[in-house]
Amino acid sequence: MRERQASQGARRAREFEAFVAGAAGRLLHAATLLTAEAPDDNPHARRLLTLALAHTYAYWDRRRGEDPYDRARQYLATRFARSAWHRYGGLGRARPHPASPVAVLGPRERLILVLRLYEGVAEEQAAALLGLSAERVRAIGERAMTTLLRPPREGAATAVAKVAPS
């Protein structure tokens, strides 16, 4: 009996190690985009990744054909959303690094863009995962893309400051 359990434990560990070797890089990149940290200095993203992998490992034997990457991505997204929107854990409140391509976006906009564009999650799936309507996900995504594609001009900001009464 103990030999069988040890054998199953070793198999589980090998399978999980293979999964981590293949998926950790992409998940870390997604977490770094979510937290808007610098790629070489991303403690919040690494903590988020560690939590997602630990959660995935805890459910490893109960997968029943479920893709472990989907579970890890789902946990990564929901944990980030909870921390960013409900002030739990502080992962979403970290100051964005100025060099991050998504630093100008808010946590919700970053989350939706990462899910939709980087991870390729369908609009309806992202909406269900986040507890929002598909129309709301679409609107937030469009607003985020507009912000990224048309950043405010420096001259416009100074012109507005000159016109606005002090």
Short mmCIF file of N, CA and C in Angstrom, two decimals, residues 16-148:
data_model
loop_
_atom_site.label_atom_id
_atom_site.label_comp_id
_atom_site.label_asym_id
_atom_site.label_seq_id
_atom_site.Cartn_x
_atom_site.Cartn_y
_atom_site.Cartn_z
N PHE A 16 3.71 17.20 -12.42
CA PHE A 16 3.62 18.61 -12.07
C PHE A 16 4.90 19.36 -12.44
N GLU A 17 6.05 18.75 -12.22
CA GLU A 17 7.31 19.39 -12.61
C GLU A 17 7.36 19.63 -14.11
N ALA A 18 6.87 18.68 -14.89
CA ALA A 18 6.84 18.86 -16.34
C ALA A 18 5.89 20.00 -16.71
N PHE A 19 4.75 20.06 -16.04
CA PHE A 19 3.81 21.15 -16.29
C PHE A 19 4.44 22.50 -15.98
N VAL A 20 5.09 22.61 -14.82
CA VAL A 20 5.72 23.87 -14.42
C VAL A 20 6.82 24.26 -15.39
N ALA A 21 7.60 23.29 -15.84
CA ALA A 21 8.68 23.58 -16.79
C ALA A 21 8.12 24.16 -18.09
N GLY A 22 6.96 23.70 -18.49
CA GLY A 22 6.38 24.18 -19.74
C GLY A 22 5.53 25.43 -19.61
N ALA A 23 4.92 25.64 -18.46
CA ALA A 23 3.93 26.72 -18.34
C ALA A 23 4.36 27.90 -17.48
N ALA A 24 5.34 27.73 -16.63
CA ALA A 24 5.68 28.78 -15.66
C ALA A 24 6.13 30.07 -16.33
N GLY A 25 6.89 29.97 -17.40
CA GLY A 25 7.36 31.18 -18.08
C GLY A 25 6.21 32.03 -18.61
N ARG A 26 5.28 31.39 -19.28
CA ARG A 26 4.13 32.12 -19.83
C ARG A 26 3.24 32.67 -18.72
N LEU A 27 3.03 31.89 -17.67
CA LEU A 27 2.22 32.36 -16.55
C LEU A 27 2.89 33.52 -15.83
N LEU A 28 4.22 33.47 -15.69
CA LEU A 28 4.94 34.57 -15.05
C LEU A 28 4.84 35.83 -15.90
N HIS A 29 4.93 35.68 -17.20
CA HIS A 29 4.80 36.84 -18.08
C HIS A 29 3.40 37.45 -17.95
N ALA A 30 2.38 36.61 -17.91
CA ALA A 30 1.01 37.10 -17.73
C ALA A 30 0.88 37.81 -16.39
N ALA A 31 1.44 37.24 -15.33
CA ALA A 31 1.37 37.86 -14.01
C ALA A 31 2.12 39.19 -13.99
N THR A 32 3.25 39.26 -14.69
CA THR A 32 4.01 40.50 -14.76
C THR A 32 3.23 41.57 -15.50
N LEU A 33 2.52 41.19 -16.56
CA LEU A 33 1.66 42.16 -17.25
C LEU A 33 0.53 42.62 -16.35
N LEU A 34 -0.06 41.70 -15.59
CA LEU A 34 -1.15 42.07 -14.69
C LEU A 34 -0.70 43.07 -13.64
N THR A 35 0.45 42.81 -13.04
CA THR A 35 0.93 43.69 -11.98
C THR A 35 1.64 44.92 -12.52
N ALA A 36 1.92 44.94 -13.81
CA ALA A 36 2.60 46.06 -14.49
C ALA A 36 3.96 46.35 -13.85
N GLU A 37 4.66 45.28 -13.50
CA GLU A 37 5.98 45.42 -12.93
C GLU A 37 7.03 45.26 -14.03
N ALA A 38 8.24 45.63 -13.72
CA ALA A 38 9.35 45.43 -14.65
C ALA A 38 9.63 43.93 -14.74
N PRO A 39 9.97 43.42 -15.92
CA PRO A 39 10.21 41.98 -16.06
C PRO A 39 11.34 41.44 -15.18
N ASP A 40 12.32 42.27 -14.87
CA ASP A 40 13.43 41.80 -14.05
C ASP A 40 13.25 42.10 -12.56
N ASP A 41 12.21 42.82 -12.21
CA ASP A 41 11.93 43.15 -10.81
C ASP A 41 10.42 43.03 -10.59
N ASN A 42 9.95 41.82 -10.35
CA ASN A 42 8.51 41.57 -10.29
C ASN A 42 8.12 40.70 -9.10
N PRO A 43 8.33 41.18 -7.88
CA PRO A 43 8.00 40.35 -6.71
C PRO A 43 6.51 40.03 -6.57
N HIS A 44 5.64 40.96 -6.93
CA HIS A 44 4.20 40.70 -6.82
C HIS A 44 3.76 39.66 -7.85
N ALA A 45 4.32 39.75 -9.05
CA ALA A 45 3.99 38.77 -10.09
C ALA A 45 4.49 37.38 -9.69
N ARG A 46 5.66 37.30 -9.12
CA ARG A 46 6.20 36.01 -8.69
C ARG A 46 5.36 35.42 -7.55
N ARG A 47 4.88 36.26 -6.66
CA ARG A 47 4.02 35.78 -5.58
C ARG A 47 2.70 35.28 -6.15
N LEU A 48 2.15 36.01 -7.09
CA LEU A 48 0.91 35.61 -7.75
C LEU A 48 1.10 34.27 -8.46
N LEU A 49 2.22 34.11 -9.15
CA LEU A 49 2.51 32.85 -9.84
C LEU A 49 2.65 31.70 -8.84
N THR A 50 3.35 31.94 -7.75
CA THR A 50 3.54 30.90 -6.73
C THR A 50 2.20 30.45 -6.17
N LEU A 51 1.31 31.39 -5.90
CA LEU A 51 -0.02 31.04 -5.38
C LEU A 51 -0.81 30.24 -6.40
N ALA A 52 -0.73 30.63 -7.67
CA ALA A 52 -1.47 29.92 -8.72
C ALA A 52 -0.93 28.50 -8.89
N LEU A 53 0.39 28.34 -8.86
CA LEU A 53 0.96 27.00 -9.00
C LEU A 53 0.66 26.13 -7.79
N ALA A 54 0.69 26.70 -6.59
CA ALA A 54 0.35 25.94 -5.39
C ALA A 54 -1.09 25.47 -5.44
N HIS A 55 -1.98 26.35 -5.89
CA HIS A 55 -3.39 25.99 -6.01
C HIS A 55 -3.57 24.87 -7.04
N THR A 56 -2.88 24.98 -8.15
CA THR A 56 -2.96 23.96 -9.20
C THR A 56 -2.45 22.62 -8.69
N TYR A 57 -1.35 22.64 -7.95
CA TYR A 57 -0.80 21.39 -7.40
C TYR A 57 -1.77 20.76 -6.41
N ALA A 58 -2.43 21.58 -5.61
CA ALA A 58 -3.37 21.05 -4.64
C ALA A 58 -4.54 20.32 -5.31
N TYR A 59 -4.89 20.73 -6.51
CA TYR A 59 -6.00 20.11 -7.24
C TYR A 59 -5.52 19.15 -8.33
N TRP A 60 -4.25 18.84 -8.32
CA TRP A 60 -3.66 18.05 -9.42
C TRP A 60 -4.35 16.71 -9.61
N ASP A 61 -4.62 15.98 -8.55
CA ASP A 61 -5.22 14.66 -8.68
C ASP A 61 -6.71 14.70 -9.00
N ARG A 62 -7.33 15.86 -8.88
CA ARG A 62 -8.78 15.99 -9.13
C ARG A 62 -9.08 16.63 -10.47
N ARG A 63 -8.13 16.65 -11.37
CA ARG A 63 -8.28 17.35 -12.66
C ARG A 63 -9.38 16.76 -13.52
N ARG A 64 -9.43 15.48 -13.61
CA ARG A 64 -10.43 14.78 -14.42
C ARG A 64 -10.48 15.30 -15.85
N GLY A 65 -9.34 15.32 -16.50
CA GLY A 65 -9.28 15.75 -17.90
C GLY A 65 -9.18 17.25 -18.09
N GLU A 66 -9.27 18.00 -17.03
CA GLU A 66 -9.18 19.46 -17.10
C GLU A 66 -7.73 19.87 -17.37
N ASP A 67 -7.54 20.88 -18.19
CA ASP A 67 -6.21 21.38 -18.50
C ASP A 67 -5.65 22.12 -17.30
N PRO A 68 -4.49 21.71 -16.77
CA PRO A 68 -3.94 22.39 -15.60
C PRO A 68 -3.56 23.84 -15.89
N TYR A 69 -3.20 24.14 -17.14
CA TYR A 69 -2.87 25.52 -17.49
C TYR A 69 -4.09 26.42 -17.34
N ASP A 70 -5.26 25.93 -17.75
CA ASP A 70 -6.49 26.71 -17.60
C ASP A 70 -6.79 26.98 -16.13
N ARG A 71 -6.59 25.97 -15.29
CA ARG A 71 -6.83 26.16 -13.85
C ARG A 71 -5.86 27.18 -13.28
N ALA A 72 -4.59 27.08 -13.64
CA ALA A 72 -3.60 28.02 -13.12
C ALA A 72 -3.89 29.44 -13.61
N ARG A 73 -4.25 29.58 -14.88
CA ARG A 73 -4.58 30.90 -15.43
C ARG A 73 -5.82 31.47 -14.75
N GLN A 74 -6.81 30.64 -14.54
CA GLN A 74 -8.04 31.09 -13.88
C GLN A 74 -7.74 31.55 -12.46
N TYR A 75 -6.93 30.80 -11.74
CA TYR A 75 -6.61 31.19 -10.38
C TYR A 75 -5.79 32.48 -10.37
N LEU A 76 -4.85 32.58 -11.29
CA LEU A 76 -4.03 33.79 -11.41
C LEU A 76 -4.93 35.02 -11.62
N ALA A 77 -5.87 34.90 -12.53
CA ALA A 77 -6.77 36.02 -12.85
C ALA A 77 -7.69 36.35 -11.68
N THR A 78 -8.29 35.34 -11.08
CA THR A 78 -9.23 35.62 -9.99
C THR A 78 -8.52 36.14 -8.76
N ARG A 79 -7.34 35.63 -8.50
CA ARG A 79 -6.57 36.13 -7.33
C ARG A 79 -6.17 37.58 -7.55
N PHE A 80 -5.72 37.89 -8.77
CA PHE A 80 -5.36 39.28 -9.07
C PHE A 80 -6.59 40.18 -8.98
N ALA A 81 -7.71 39.72 -9.53
CA ALA A 81 -8.93 40.52 -9.49
C ALA A 81 -9.37 40.77 -8.06
N ARG A 82 -9.33 39.74 -7.24
CA ARG A 82 -9.73 39.89 -5.84
C ARG A 82 -8.83 40.90 -5.13
N SER A 83 -7.54 40.80 -5.37
CA SER A 83 -6.61 41.70 -4.69
C SER A 83 -6.72 43.12 -5.22
N ALA A 84 -6.95 43.27 -6.51
CA ALA A 84 -7.00 44.60 -7.10
C ALA A 84 -8.33 45.30 -6.84
N TRP A 85 -9.42 44.55 -6.88
CA TRP A 85 -10.74 45.18 -6.80
C TRP A 85 -11.28 45.23 -5.39
N HIS A 86 -10.86 44.31 -4.56
CA HIS A 86 -11.42 44.23 -3.21
C HIS A 86 -10.40 44.55 -2.13
N ARG A 87 -9.27 45.09 -2.55
CA ARG A 87 -8.23 45.51 -1.60
C ARG A 87 -7.75 44.35 -0.73
N TYR A 88 -7.69 43.16 -1.30
CA TYR A 88 -7.23 41.98 -0.57
C TYR A 88 -5.87 41.56 -1.10
N GLY A 89 -4.86 41.61 -0.28
CA GLY A 89 -3.55 41.11 -0.67
C GLY A 89 -2.64 42.15 -1.30
N GLY A 90 -3.16 43.21 -1.86
CA GLY A 90 -2.34 44.29 -2.37
C GLY A 90 -1.67 44.03 -3.69
N LEU A 91 -1.93 42.92 -4.36
CA LEU A 91 -1.23 42.64 -5.61
C LEU A 91 -1.59 43.63 -6.70
N GLY A 92 -2.80 44.10 -6.72
CA GLY A 92 -3.22 45.02 -7.76
C GLY A 92 -2.89 46.47 -7.45
N ARG A 93 -2.51 46.75 -6.20
CA ARG A 93 -2.24 48.13 -5.82
C ARG A 93 -0.77 48.49 -5.97
N ALA A 94 0.05 47.56 -6.39
CA ALA A 94 1.46 47.86 -6.55
C ALA A 94 1.60 48.96 -7.60
N ARG A 95 2.57 49.82 -7.40
CA ARG A 95 2.78 50.90 -8.36
C ARG A 95 3.31 50.32 -9.66
N PRO A 96 2.68 50.65 -10.77
CA PRO A 96 3.17 50.15 -12.05
C PRO A 96 4.55 50.70 -12.35
N HIS A 97 5.37 49.89 -12.97
CA HIS A 97 6.69 50.32 -13.38
C HIS A 97 6.52 51.17 -14.65
N PRO A 98 7.16 52.35 -14.72
CA PRO A 98 6.96 53.22 -15.88
C PRO A 98 7.34 52.58 -17.21
N ALA A 99 8.23 51.62 -17.21
CA ALA A 99 8.65 50.99 -18.46
C ALA A 99 7.67 49.90 -18.91
N SER A 100 6.74 49.52 -18.06
CA SER A 100 5.78 48.48 -18.43
C SER A 100 4.86 49.00 -19.53
N PRO A 101 4.63 48.19 -20.55
CA PRO A 101 3.77 48.66 -21.65
C PRO A 101 2.33 48.91 -21.22
N VAL A 102 1.90 48.33 -20.12
CA VAL A 102 0.52 48.49 -19.67
C VAL A 102 0.42 49.32 -18.40
N ALA A 103 1.45 50.08 -18.08
CA ALA A 103 1.47 50.86 -16.85
C ALA A 103 0.40 51.94 -16.81
N VAL A 104 -0.05 52.41 -17.97
CA VAL A 104 -1.06 53.48 -18.01
C VAL A 104 -2.47 52.95 -17.75
N LEU A 105 -2.63 51.64 -17.72
CA LEU A 105 -3.96 51.05 -17.53
C LEU A 105 -4.22 50.74 -16.07
N GLY A 106 -5.49 50.72 -15.72
CA GLY A 106 -5.89 50.31 -14.38
C GLY A 106 -5.87 48.79 -14.27
N PRO A 107 -5.98 48.26 -13.06
CA PRO A 107 -5.93 46.80 -12.87
C PRO A 107 -6.99 46.04 -13.66
N ARG A 108 -8.21 46.55 -13.69
CA ARG A 108 -9.29 45.85 -14.42
C ARG A 108 -9.00 45.83 -15.91
N GLU A 109 -8.53 46.95 -16.44
CA GLU A 109 -8.20 47.01 -17.87
C GLU A 109 -7.05 46.07 -18.20
N ARG A 110 -6.03 46.04 -17.34
CA ARG A 110 -4.90 45.14 -17.57
C ARG A 110 -5.37 43.69 -17.55
N LEU A 111 -6.21 43.35 -16.59
CA LEU A 111 -6.69 41.97 -16.47
C LEU A 111 -7.45 41.55 -17.73
N ILE A 112 -8.33 42.38 -18.19
CA ILE A 112 -9.12 42.02 -19.37
C ILE A 112 -8.23 41.94 -20.61
N LEU A 113 -7.29 42.85 -20.78
CA LEU A 113 -6.40 42.77 -21.93
C LEU A 113 -5.52 41.53 -21.88
N VAL A 114 -5.00 41.21 -20.72
CA VAL A 114 -4.15 40.02 -20.61
C VAL A 114 -4.97 38.77 -20.93
N LEU A 115 -6.16 38.68 -20.37
CA LEU A 115 -6.99 37.50 -20.65
C LEU A 115 -7.38 37.43 -22.13
N ARG A 116 -7.83 38.52 -22.66
CA ARG A 116 -8.35 38.51 -24.03
C ARG A 116 -7.25 38.45 -25.10
N LEU A 117 -6.24 39.28 -24.97
CA LEU A 117 -5.24 39.36 -26.03
C LEU A 117 -4.04 38.44 -25.81
N TYR A 118 -3.49 38.44 -24.62
CA TYR A 118 -2.31 37.63 -24.39
C TYR A 118 -2.66 36.15 -24.23
N GLU A 119 -3.71 35.87 -23.48
CA GLU A 119 -4.09 34.48 -23.23
C GLU A 119 -5.10 33.94 -24.24
N GLY A 120 -5.77 34.79 -24.98
CA GLY A 120 -6.71 34.33 -25.99
C GLY A 120 -8.01 33.78 -25.44
N VAL A 121 -8.42 34.25 -24.27
CA VAL A 121 -9.67 33.79 -23.67
C VAL A 121 -10.83 34.50 -24.37
N ALA A 122 -11.86 33.76 -24.70
CA ALA A 122 -13.03 34.32 -25.36
C ALA A 122 -13.72 35.34 -24.45
N GLU A 123 -14.39 36.29 -25.07
CA GLU A 123 -15.06 37.36 -24.33
C GLU A 123 -16.05 36.82 -23.31
N GLU A 124 -16.83 35.83 -23.72
CA GLU A 124 -17.83 35.26 -22.83
C GLU A 124 -17.18 34.53 -21.65
N GLN A 125 -16.07 33.84 -21.92
CA GLN A 125 -15.36 33.14 -20.85
C GLN A 125 -14.74 34.14 -19.87
N ALA A 126 -14.16 35.20 -20.39
CA ALA A 126 -13.59 36.23 -19.51
C ALA A 126 -14.68 36.87 -18.67
N ALA A 127 -15.82 37.12 -19.28
CA ALA A 127 -16.94 37.71 -18.54
C ALA A 127 -17.40 36.79 -17.42
N ALA A 128 -17.53 35.51 -17.72
CA ALA A 128 -17.96 34.55 -16.70
C ALA A 128 -16.92 34.43 -15.58
N LEU A 129 -15.66 34.43 -15.95
CA LEU A 129 -14.59 34.32 -14.97
C LEU A 129 -14.57 35.51 -14.02
N LEU A 130 -14.84 36.70 -14.56
CA LEU A 130 -14.76 37.92 -13.77
C LEU A 130 -16.09 38.35 -13.16
N GLY A 131 -17.18 37.68 -13.54
CA GLY A 131 -18.48 38.05 -13.00
C GLY A 131 -19.02 39.34 -13.60
N LEU A 132 -18.65 39.60 -14.85
CA LEU A 132 -19.12 40.79 -15.56
C LEU A 132 -19.92 40.35 -16.78
N SER A 133 -20.65 41.28 -17.36
CA SER A 133 -21.34 40.95 -18.60
C SER A 133 -20.35 41.00 -19.76
N ALA A 134 -20.67 40.30 -20.83
CA ALA A 134 -19.80 40.30 -22.00
C ALA A 134 -19.67 41.70 -22.58
N GLU A 135 -20.75 42.47 -22.53
CA GLU A 135 -20.71 43.85 -23.04
C GLU A 135 -19.75 44.70 -22.22
N ARG A 136 -19.75 44.49 -20.90
CA ARG A 136 -18.85 45.26 -20.03
C ARG A 136 -17.39 44.89 -20.31
N VAL A 137 -17.12 43.61 -20.50
CA VAL A 137 -15.77 43.17 -20.84
C VAL A 137 -15.34 43.79 -22.16
N ARG A 138 -16.24 43.81 -23.14
CA ARG A 138 -15.93 44.40 -24.44
C ARG A 138 -15.64 45.89 -24.30
N ALA A 139 -16.45 46.60 -23.55
CA ALA A 139 -16.26 48.04 -23.37
C ALA A 139 -14.94 48.36 -22.66
N ILE A 140 -14.64 47.61 -21.62
CA ILE A 140 -13.39 47.84 -20.89
C ILE A 140 -12.20 47.52 -21.79
N GLY A 141 -12.29 46.45 -22.54
CA GLY A 141 -11.21 46.08 -23.46
C GLY A 141 -10.99 47.13 -24.54
N GLU A 142 -12.08 47.64 -25.09
CA GLU A 142 -11.96 48.68 -26.12
C GLU A 142 -11.35 49.96 -25.55
N ARG A 143 -11.78 50.34 -24.35
CA ARG A 143 -11.23 51.53 -23.71
C ARG A 143 -9.73 51.35 -23.44
N ALA A 144 -9.35 50.17 -22.99
CA ALA A 144 -7.94 49.90 -22.71
C ALA A 144 -7.11 49.95 -23.99
N MET A 145 -7.63 49.37 -25.05
CA MET A 145 -6.89 49.40 -26.32
C MET A 145 -6.76 50.83 -26.84
N THR A 146 -7.80 51.62 -26.70
CA THR A 146 -7.72 53.02 -27.12
C THR A 146 -6.66 53.76 -26.31
N THR A 147 -6.62 53.50 -25.04
CA THR A 147 -5.61 54.13 -24.18
C THR A 147 -4.20 53.73 -24.61
N LEU A 148 -4.01 52.47 -24.93
CA LEU A 148 -2.68 52.00 -25.32
C LEU A 148 -2.28 52.49 -26.71
#
